[in-house]
Short mmCIF file of C-alpha atoms and ligand atoms in Angstrom, two decimals:
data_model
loop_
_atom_site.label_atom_id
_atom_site.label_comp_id
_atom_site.label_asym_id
_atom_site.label_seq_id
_atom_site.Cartn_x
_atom_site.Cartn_y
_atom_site.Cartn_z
CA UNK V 1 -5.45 15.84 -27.17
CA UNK V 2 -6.95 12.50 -27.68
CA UNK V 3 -9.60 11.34 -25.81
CA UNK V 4 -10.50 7.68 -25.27
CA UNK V 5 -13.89 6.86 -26.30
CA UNK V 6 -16.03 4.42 -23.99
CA UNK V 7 -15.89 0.64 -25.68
CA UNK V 8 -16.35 -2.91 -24.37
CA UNK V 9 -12.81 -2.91 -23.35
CA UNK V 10 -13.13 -0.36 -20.90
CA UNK V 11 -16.04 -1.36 -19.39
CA UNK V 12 -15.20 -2.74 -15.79
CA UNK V 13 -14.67 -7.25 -15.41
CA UNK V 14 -13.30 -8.65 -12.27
CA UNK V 15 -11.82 -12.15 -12.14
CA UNK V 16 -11.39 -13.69 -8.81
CA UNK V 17 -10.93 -17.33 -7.78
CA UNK V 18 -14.43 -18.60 -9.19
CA UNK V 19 -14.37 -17.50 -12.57
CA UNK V 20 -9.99 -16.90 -13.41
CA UNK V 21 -10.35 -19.99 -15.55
CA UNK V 22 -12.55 -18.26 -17.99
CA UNK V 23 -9.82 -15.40 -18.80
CA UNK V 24 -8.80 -16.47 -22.46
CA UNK V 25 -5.18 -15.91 -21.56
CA UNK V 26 -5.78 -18.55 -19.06
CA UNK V 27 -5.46 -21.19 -22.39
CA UNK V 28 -1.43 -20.35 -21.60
CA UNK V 29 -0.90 -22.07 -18.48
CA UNK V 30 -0.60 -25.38 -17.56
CA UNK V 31 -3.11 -27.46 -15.36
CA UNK V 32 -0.74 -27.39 -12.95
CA UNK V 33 -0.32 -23.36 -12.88
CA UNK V 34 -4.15 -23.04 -13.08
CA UNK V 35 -4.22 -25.18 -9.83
CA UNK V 36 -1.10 -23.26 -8.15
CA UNK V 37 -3.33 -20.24 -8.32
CA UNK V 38 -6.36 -21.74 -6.82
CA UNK V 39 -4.34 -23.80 -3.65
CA UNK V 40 -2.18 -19.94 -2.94
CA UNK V 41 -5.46 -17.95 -4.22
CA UNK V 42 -7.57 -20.16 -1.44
CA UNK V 43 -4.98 -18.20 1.52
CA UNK V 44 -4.22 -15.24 0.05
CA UNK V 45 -6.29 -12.39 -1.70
CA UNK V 46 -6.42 -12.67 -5.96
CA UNK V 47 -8.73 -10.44 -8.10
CA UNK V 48 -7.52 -8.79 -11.66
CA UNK V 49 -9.28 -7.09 -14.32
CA UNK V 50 -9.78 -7.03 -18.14
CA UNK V 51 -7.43 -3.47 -17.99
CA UNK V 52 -4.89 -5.31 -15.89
CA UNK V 53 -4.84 -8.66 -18.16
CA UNK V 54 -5.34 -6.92 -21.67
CA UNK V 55 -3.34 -4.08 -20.87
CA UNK V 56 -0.62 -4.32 -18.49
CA UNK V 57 0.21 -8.00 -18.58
CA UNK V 58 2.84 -9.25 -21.22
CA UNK V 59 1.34 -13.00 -22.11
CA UNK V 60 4.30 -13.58 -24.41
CA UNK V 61 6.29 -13.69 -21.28
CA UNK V 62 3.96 -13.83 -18.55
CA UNK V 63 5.87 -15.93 -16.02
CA UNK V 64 8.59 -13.48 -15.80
CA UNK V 65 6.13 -10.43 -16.40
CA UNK V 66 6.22 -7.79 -13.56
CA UNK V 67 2.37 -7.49 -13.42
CA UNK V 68 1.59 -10.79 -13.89
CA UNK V 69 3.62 -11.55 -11.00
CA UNK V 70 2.23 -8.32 -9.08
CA UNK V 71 -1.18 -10.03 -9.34
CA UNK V 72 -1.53 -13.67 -10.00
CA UNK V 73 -0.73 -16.55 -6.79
CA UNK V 74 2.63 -17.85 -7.21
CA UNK V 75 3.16 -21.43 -5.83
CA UNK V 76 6.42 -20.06 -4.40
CA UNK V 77 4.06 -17.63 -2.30
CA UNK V 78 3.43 -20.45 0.01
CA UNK V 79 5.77 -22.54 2.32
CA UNK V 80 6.25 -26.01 0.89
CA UNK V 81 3.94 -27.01 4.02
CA UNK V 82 1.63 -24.84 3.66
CA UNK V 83 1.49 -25.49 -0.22
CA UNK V 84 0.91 -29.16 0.24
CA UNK V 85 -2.03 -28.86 3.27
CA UNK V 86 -3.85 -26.38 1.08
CA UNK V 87 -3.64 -28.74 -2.24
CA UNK V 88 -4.43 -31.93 -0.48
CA UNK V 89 -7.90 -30.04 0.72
CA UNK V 90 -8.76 -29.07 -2.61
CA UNK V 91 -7.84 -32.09 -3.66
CA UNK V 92 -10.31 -33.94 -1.16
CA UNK V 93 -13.00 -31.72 -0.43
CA UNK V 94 -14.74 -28.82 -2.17
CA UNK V 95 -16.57 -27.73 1.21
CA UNK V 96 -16.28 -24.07 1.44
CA UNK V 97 -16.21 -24.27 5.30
CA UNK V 98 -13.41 -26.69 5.74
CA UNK V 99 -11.51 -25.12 3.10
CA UNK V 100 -11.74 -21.62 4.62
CA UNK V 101 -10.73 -23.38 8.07
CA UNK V 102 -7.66 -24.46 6.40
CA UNK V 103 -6.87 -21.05 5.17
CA UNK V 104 -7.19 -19.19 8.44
CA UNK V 105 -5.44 -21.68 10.07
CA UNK V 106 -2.34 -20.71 7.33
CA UNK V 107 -3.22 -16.94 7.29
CA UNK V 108 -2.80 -17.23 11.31
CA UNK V 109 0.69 -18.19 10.71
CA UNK V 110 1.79 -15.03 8.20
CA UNK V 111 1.40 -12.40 11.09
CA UNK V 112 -1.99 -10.93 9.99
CA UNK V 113 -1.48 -8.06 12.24
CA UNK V 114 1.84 -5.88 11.53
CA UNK V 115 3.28 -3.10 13.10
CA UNK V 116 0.67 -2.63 16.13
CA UNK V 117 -2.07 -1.19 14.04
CA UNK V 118 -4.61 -3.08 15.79
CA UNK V 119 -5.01 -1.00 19.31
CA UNK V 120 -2.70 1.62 19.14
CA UNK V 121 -3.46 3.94 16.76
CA UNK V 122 -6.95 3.95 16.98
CA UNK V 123 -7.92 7.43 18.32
CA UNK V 124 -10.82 8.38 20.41
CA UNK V 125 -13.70 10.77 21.15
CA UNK V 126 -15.67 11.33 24.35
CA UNK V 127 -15.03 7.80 24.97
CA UNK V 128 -15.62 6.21 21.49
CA UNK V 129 -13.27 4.34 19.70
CA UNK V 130 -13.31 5.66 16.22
CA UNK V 131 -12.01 2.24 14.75
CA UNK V 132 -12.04 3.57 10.80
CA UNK V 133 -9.14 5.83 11.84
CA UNK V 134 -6.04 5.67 12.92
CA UNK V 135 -3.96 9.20 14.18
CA UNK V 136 -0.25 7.95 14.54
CA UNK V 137 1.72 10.35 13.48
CA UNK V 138 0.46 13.93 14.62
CA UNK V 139 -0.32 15.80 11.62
CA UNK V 140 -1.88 13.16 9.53
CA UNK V 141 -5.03 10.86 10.26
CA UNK V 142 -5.81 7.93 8.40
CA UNK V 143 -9.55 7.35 7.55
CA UNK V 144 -10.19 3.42 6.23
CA UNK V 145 -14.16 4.83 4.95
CA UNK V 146 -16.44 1.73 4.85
CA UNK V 147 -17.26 1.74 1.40
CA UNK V 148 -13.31 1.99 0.39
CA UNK V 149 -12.05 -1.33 1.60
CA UNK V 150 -11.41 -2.87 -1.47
CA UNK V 151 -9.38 -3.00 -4.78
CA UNK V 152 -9.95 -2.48 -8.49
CA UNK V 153 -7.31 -5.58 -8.51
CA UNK V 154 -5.23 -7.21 -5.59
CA UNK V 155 -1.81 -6.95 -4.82
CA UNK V 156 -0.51 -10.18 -3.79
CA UNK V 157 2.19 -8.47 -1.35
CA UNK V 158 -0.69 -6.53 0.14
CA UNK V 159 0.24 -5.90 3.45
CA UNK V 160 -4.20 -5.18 3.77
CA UNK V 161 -4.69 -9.17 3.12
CA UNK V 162 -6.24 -10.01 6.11
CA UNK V 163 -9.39 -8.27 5.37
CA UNK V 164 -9.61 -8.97 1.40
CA UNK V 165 -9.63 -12.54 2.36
CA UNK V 166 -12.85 -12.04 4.68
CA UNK V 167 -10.65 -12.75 7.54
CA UNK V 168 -10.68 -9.16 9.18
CA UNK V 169 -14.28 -8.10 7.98
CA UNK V 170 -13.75 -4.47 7.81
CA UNK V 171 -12.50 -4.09 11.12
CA UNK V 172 -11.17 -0.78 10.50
CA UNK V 173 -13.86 0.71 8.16
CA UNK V 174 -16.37 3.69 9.03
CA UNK V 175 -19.16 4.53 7.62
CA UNK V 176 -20.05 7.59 9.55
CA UNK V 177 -17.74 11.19 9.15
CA UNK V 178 -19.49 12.89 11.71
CA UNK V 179 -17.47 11.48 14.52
CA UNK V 180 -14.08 12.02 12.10
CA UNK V 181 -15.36 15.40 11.79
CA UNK V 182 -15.51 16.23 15.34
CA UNK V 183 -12.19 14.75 16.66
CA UNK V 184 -10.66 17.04 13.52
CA UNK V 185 -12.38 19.72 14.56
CA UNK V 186 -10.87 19.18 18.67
CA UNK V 187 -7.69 18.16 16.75
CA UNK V 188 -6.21 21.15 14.93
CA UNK V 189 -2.88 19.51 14.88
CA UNK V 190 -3.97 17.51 12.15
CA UNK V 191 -3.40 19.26 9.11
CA UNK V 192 -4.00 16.07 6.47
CA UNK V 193 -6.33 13.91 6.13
CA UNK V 194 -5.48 10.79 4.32
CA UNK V 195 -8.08 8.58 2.81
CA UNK V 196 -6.62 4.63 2.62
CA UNK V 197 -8.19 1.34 2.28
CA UNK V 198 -8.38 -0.55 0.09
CA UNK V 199 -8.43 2.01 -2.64
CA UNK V 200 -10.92 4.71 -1.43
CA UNK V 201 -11.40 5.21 -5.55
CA UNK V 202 -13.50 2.44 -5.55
CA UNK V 203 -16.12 4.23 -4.67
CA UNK V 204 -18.55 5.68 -6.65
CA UNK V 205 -18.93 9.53 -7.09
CA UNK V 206 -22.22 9.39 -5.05
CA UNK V 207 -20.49 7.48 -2.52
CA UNK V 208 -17.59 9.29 -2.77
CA UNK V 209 -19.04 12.66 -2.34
CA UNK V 210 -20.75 12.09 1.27
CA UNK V 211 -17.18 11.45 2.60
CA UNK V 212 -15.74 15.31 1.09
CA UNK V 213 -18.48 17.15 1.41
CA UNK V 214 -18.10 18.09 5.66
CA UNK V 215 -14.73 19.87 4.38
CA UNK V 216 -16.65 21.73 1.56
CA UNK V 217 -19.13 23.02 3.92
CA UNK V 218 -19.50 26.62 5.21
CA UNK V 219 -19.14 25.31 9.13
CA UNK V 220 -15.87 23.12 8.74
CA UNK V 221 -14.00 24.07 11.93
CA UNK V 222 -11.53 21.08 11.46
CA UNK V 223 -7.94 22.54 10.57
CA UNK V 224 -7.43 20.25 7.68
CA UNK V 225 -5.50 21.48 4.46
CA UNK V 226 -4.75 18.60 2.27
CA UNK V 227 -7.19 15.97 1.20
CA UNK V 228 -4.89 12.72 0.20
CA UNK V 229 -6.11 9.56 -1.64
CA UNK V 230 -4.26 6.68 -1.44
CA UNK V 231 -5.21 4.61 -4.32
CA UNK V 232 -4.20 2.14 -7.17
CA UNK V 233 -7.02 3.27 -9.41
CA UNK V 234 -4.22 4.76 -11.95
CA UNK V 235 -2.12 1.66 -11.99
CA UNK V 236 -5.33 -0.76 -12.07
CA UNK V 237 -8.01 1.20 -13.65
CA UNK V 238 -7.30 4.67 -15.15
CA UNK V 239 -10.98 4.78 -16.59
CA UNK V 240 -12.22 5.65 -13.42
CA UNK V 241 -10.94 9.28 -14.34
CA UNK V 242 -11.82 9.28 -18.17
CA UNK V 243 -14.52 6.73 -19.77
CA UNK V 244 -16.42 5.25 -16.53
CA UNK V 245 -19.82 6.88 -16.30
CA UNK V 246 -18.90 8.94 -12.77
CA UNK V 247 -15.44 10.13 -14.32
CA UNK V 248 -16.38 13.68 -15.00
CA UNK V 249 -18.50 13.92 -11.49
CA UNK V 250 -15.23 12.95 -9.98
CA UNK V 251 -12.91 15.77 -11.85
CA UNK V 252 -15.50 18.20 -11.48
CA UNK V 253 -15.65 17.25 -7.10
CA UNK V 254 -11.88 17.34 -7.16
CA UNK V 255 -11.90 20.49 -8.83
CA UNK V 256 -14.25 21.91 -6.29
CA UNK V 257 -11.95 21.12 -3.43
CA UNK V 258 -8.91 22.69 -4.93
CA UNK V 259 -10.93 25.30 -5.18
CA UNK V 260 -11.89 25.60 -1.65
CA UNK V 261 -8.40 26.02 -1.16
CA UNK V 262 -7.39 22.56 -0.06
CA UNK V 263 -4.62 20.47 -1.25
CA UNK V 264 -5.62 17.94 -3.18
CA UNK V 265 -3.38 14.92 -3.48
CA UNK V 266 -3.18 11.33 -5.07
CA UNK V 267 -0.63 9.22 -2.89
CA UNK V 268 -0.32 7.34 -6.23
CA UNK V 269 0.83 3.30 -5.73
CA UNK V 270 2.77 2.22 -8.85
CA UNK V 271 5.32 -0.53 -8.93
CA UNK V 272 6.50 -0.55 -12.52
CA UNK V 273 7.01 1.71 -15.55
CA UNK V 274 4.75 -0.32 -17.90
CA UNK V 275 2.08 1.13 -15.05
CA UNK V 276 2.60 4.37 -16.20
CA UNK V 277 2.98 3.27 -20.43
CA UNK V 278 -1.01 3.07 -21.36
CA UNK V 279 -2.77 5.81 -23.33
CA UNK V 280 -5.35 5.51 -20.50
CA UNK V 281 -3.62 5.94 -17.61
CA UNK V 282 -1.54 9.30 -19.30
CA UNK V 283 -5.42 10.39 -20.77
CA UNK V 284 -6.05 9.82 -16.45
CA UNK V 285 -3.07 11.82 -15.62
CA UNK V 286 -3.58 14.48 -17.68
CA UNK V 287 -6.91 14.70 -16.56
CA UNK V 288 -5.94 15.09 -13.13
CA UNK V 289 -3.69 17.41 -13.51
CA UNK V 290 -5.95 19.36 -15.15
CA UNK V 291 -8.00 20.15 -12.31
CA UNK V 292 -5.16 20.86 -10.00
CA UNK V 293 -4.54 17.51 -8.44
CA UNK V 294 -1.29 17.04 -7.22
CA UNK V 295 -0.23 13.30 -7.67
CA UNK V 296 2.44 11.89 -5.44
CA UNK V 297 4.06 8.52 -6.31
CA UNK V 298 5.12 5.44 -3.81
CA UNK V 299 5.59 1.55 -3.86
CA UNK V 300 7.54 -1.08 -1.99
CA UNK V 301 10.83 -2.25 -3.45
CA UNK V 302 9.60 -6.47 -4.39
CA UNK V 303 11.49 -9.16 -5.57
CA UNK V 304 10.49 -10.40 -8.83
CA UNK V 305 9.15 -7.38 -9.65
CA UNK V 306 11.10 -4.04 -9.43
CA UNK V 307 14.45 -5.20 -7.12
CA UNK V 308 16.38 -3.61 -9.93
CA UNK V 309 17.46 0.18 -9.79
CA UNK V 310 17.19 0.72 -13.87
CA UNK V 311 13.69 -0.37 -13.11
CA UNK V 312 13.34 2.57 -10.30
CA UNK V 313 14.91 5.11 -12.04
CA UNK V 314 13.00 4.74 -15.18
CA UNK V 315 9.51 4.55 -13.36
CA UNK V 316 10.80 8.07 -11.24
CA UNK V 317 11.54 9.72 -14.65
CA UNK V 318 8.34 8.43 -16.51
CA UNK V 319 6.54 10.27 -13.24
CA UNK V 320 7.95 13.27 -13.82
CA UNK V 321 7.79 13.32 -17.31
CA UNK V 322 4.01 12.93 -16.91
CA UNK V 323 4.04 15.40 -13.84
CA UNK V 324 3.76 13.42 -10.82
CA UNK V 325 5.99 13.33 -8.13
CA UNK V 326 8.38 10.77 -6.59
CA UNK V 327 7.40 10.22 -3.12
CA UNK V 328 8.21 7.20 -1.49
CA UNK V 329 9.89 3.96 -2.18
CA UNK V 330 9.06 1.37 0.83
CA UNK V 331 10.18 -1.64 2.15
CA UNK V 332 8.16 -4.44 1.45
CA UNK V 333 6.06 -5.57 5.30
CA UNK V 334 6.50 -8.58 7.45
CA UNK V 335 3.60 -10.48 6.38
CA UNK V 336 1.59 -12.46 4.32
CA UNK V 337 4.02 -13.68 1.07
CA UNK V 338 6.71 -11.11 2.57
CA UNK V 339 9.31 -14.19 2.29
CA UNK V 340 8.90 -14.85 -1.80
CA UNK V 341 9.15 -10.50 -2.47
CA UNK V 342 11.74 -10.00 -0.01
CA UNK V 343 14.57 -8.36 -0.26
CA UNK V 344 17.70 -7.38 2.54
CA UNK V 345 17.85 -4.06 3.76
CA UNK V 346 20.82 -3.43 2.22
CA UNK V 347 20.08 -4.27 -0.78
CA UNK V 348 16.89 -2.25 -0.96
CA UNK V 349 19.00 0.59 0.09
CA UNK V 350 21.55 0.05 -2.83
CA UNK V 351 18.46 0.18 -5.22
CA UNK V 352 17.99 3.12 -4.27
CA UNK V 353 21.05 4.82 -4.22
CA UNK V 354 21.95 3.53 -7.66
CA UNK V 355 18.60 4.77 -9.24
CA UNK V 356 18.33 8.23 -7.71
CA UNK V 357 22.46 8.52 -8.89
CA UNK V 358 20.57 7.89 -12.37
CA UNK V 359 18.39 10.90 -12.05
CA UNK V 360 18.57 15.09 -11.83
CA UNK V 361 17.46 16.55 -8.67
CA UNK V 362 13.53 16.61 -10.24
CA UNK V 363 13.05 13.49 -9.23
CA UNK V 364 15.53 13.29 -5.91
CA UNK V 365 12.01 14.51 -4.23
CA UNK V 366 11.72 10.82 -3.36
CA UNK V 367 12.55 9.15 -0.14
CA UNK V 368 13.49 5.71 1.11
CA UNK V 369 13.73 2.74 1.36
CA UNK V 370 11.77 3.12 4.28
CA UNK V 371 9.88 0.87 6.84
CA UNK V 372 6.15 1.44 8.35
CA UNK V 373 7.02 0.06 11.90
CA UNK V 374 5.65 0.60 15.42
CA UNK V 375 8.00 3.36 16.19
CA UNK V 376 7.63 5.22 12.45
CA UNK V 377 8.43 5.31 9.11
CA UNK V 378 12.43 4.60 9.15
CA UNK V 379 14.24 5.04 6.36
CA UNK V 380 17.49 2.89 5.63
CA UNK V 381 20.55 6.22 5.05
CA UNK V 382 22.82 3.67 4.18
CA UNK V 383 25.97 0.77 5.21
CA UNK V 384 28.53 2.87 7.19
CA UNK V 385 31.93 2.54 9.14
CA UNK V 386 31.07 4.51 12.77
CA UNK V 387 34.85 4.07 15.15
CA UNK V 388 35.93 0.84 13.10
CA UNK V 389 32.48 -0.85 12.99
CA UNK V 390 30.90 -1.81 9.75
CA UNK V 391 26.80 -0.51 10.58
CA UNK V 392 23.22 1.00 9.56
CA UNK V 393 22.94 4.35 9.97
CA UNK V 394 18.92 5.08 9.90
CA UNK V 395 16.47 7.81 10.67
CA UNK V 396 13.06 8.45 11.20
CA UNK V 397 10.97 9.86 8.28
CA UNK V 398 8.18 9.96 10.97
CA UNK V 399 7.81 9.08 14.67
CA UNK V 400 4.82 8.56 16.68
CA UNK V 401 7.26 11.30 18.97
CA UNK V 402 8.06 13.78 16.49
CA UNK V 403 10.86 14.56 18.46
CA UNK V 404 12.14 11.17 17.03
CA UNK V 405 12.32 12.11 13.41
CA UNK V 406 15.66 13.04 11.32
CA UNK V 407 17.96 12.14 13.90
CA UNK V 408 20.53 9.40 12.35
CA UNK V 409 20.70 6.47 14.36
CA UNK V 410 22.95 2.90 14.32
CA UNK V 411 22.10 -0.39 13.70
CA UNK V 412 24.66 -3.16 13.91
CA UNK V 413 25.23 -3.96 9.82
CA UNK V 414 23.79 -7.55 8.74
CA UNK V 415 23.54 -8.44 5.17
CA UNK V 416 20.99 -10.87 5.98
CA UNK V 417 18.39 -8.87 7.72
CA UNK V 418 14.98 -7.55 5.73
CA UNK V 419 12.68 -6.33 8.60
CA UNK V 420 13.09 -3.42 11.97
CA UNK V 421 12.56 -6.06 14.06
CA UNK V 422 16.41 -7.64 12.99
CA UNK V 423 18.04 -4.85 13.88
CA UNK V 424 20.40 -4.61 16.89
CA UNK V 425 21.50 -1.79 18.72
CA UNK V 426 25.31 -0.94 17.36
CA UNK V 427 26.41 1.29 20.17
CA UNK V 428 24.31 0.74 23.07
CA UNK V 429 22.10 -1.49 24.95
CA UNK V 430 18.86 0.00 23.42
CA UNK V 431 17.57 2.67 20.83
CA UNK V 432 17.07 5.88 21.83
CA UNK V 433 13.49 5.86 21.58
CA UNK V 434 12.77 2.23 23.38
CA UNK V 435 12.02 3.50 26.78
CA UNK V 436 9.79 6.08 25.14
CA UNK V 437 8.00 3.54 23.00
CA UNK V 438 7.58 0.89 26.32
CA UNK V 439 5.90 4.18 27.92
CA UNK V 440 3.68 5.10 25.28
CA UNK V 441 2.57 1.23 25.15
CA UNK V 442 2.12 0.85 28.82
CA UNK V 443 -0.36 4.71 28.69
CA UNK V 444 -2.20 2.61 25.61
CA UNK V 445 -2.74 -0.74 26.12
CA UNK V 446 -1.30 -1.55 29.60
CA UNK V 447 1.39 -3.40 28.50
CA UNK V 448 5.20 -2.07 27.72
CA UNK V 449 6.12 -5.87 26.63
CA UNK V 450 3.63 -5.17 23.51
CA UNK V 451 6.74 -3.02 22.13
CA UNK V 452 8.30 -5.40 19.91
CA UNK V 453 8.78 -2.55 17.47
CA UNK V 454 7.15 -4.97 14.34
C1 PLP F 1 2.93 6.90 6.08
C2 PLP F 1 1.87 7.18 7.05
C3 PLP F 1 1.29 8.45 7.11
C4 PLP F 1 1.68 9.57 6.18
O1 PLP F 1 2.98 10.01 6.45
P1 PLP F 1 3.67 11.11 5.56
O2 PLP F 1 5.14 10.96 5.87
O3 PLP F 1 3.11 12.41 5.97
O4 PLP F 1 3.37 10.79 4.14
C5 PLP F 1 0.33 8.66 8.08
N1 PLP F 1 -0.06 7.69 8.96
C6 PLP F 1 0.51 6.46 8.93
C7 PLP F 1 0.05 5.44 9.93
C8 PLP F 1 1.47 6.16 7.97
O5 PLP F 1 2.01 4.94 7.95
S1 SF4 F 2 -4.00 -1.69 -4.45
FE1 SF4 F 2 -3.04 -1.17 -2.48
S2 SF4 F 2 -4.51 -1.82 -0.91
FE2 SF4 F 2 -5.11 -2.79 -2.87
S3 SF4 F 2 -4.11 -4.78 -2.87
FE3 SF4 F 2 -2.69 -3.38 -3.88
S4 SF4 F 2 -1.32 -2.60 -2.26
FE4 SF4 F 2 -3.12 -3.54 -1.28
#
């Protein structure tokens, strides 16, 4: 097996709106590009790396390239208005405050705040909030630890924006388990605990280590069983698991938890085959693997990037080829740049049908296209004709009632419509689960009109 040695190549370099002019490839573009990426980089979040540019990007084509488009500002990512208010403050001024004033005052406008996660997921214990976790669907909690909330390189879809732009300031992060660790332990419903961010494998192993150790420990009451980690860190920087200093710390920890008889798993985020292409991130893989860790594989389905079902089915194969497992494939969220990656509903749901025709059953674990809304995860089964009437049948993946989940329901069909929230009703007044949802809203916060099922 080869192994990749350490060099200068893969030694960590993050370019971010103060220094993108000094990445060589940068001699490509035109002025006018370079300044399209600072006007749409000044609202929305832009970092990349030397693995991301020197690996993943193809410069020969790099206006069309998947990656490049994954991670660099796109004029097109900002309405016209919007476009022009931003570049006539550069243009004028090049004070920080009253450029960042303009920005929020954009960001306000590109719903910052999806799919209630502010107030309603966010559990409690003997009367404190624990705001770095949220418990919505019963047998998973989210932890959002402190020192995960950011990115080896940004997404520029990232439904997370608000707080890589400074605007949320770690709202959800926590830096303490011990709380965590007692609601799990008065919570043995919760069977997996998923790590999220940002990409939790930003951390260092020392870092890292504080965070696992509770469920290593002789006294852990909690009922937990698998350990996920959703992360990027394969996609964006696979050297975290093979020539980075920490890299054998980290196999060794994950090798400990295994095991301790818990589940390990990577909810791995890639959007592209050429993710999954380098030496690096198949050295990463393998590595991985190795120790027992289970890697499961999701993204959202983007315009411009992978809205084509070749794409899909290749990237599924490739996974299973290198022994990871298809898990999800999501619908992109409705914010930030969600107009310039989206797609309709039905069209995501014909991408998927078409690629998982394409492959055997090994990779027909996958599920989708499905939507993170206020009510659950609901996943698009198709266009069908219900007593003459052309509609969406759908179903819950998960509910915040489990009661709610795999039962097909209708939605009148619309070609147009990308988002939950455009769905109608085909055969009644209301979903079956409104009333529910208006109850659960008016136990939470007080107020069933907060339902608008974003
Ligand atoms: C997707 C998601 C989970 C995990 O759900 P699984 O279907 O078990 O993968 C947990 N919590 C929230 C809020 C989610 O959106
Ligand atoms: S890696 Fe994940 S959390 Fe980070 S910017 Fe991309 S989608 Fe968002």
């Amino acid at each position: 097996m080869p192994m990749i040695e350490a060099t200068v190549e893969n030694k960590y370099r993050a370019f971010a709106l103060h220094n993108f002019r000094s990445i060589p490839q940068m001699a490509l573009l035109s002025e006018e590009q370079l300044f399209d990426i600072e006007v749409v980089g000044n609202v929305l979040p832009f970092k990349v790396n030397n693995y991301v540019l020197d690996e993943l990007i193809d410069w020969t084509n790099y206006e069309d390239d998947p990656i490049y488009r994954l991670t660099f500002p796109h004029r097109d990512m900002l309405k016209p208005e919007h476009y022009e208010l931003m570049a006539n403050t550069l243009r004028k001024t090049s004070n920080k405050m009253e450029i960042k004033q303009v920005a929020n005052k954009i960001r306000l406008t590109l719903n910052p705040h999806p799919a209630g996660q502010l107030e309603l997921n966010v559990p409690e214990i003997d009367g404190v909030k624990l705001t770095g976790v949220q418990h919505k669907y019963r047998e998973t909690v989210l932890f959002f630890p402190s020192s995960g909330q950011t990115c080896h390189s940004y997404c520029t879809f990232c439904f997370r924006w608000p707080q890589f732009t400074g605007m949320d300031e770690l709202k959800f992060a926590m830096r303490e388990t011990e709380l965590l660790q007692r609601y799990l332990e008065r919570h043995h419903e919760a069977t997996d605990l998923l790590f999220t961010g940002g990409d939790p494998m930003i951390m260092k192993y020392k870092v890292f280590r504080q965070y696992i150790e509770p469920f290593l420990a002789e006294d852990n009451q909690t009922n937990i069983q698998t350990i996920r980690i959703g992360t990027k860190s394969l996609s964006y920087w696979p050297y975290k698991f093979t020539t980075d200093p920490d890299a054998d710390d980290f196999l060794r920890l994950f090798k400990e938890i295994v095991d301790s008889g818990i589940n390990l798993a990577f909810m791995a985020h890639f959007s592209h085959p050429v993710e999954l292409e380098t030496e690096a991130v198949q050295e990463a893989i393998r590595r991985l693997r190795s120790v027992g860790v289970q890697i499961r594989t999701q993204s959202p389905v983007l315009r411009h990037i992978n809205d084509n079902a070749d794409v899909w089915a290749e990237m599924w194969r490739k996974q299973v080829n290198l022994n990871c497992i298809p898990y999800y494939m999501f619908v992109e969220r409705d914010t930030g740049a969600k107009e310039y990656f989206d797609i309709p509903l039905e069209r995501a749901w014909k991408i998927y049908r078409q690629a998982y025709q394409k492959v055997s059953g090994v990779c027909r674990t996958v599920r989708g296209p499905s939507m993170s809304c206020t009510p659950g995860k609901v996943q698009i089964l198709g266009v069908s004709e219900v007593a003459g009437k052309k509609v969406f049948t759908l179903r819950f993946i998960q509910g915040r009632n489990p009661d709610w989940v795999a039962r097909p329901f209708f939605a009148e069909y619309d070609p147009e419509v990308s988002w939950f929230t455009g769905l109608k009703p085909a055969f009644s007044e209301k979903f079956f689960f409104e009333d529910e949802l208006a109850q659960i809203y008016q136990q939470k916060v007080g107020d069933p009109e907060a339902a608008n099922f974003e």
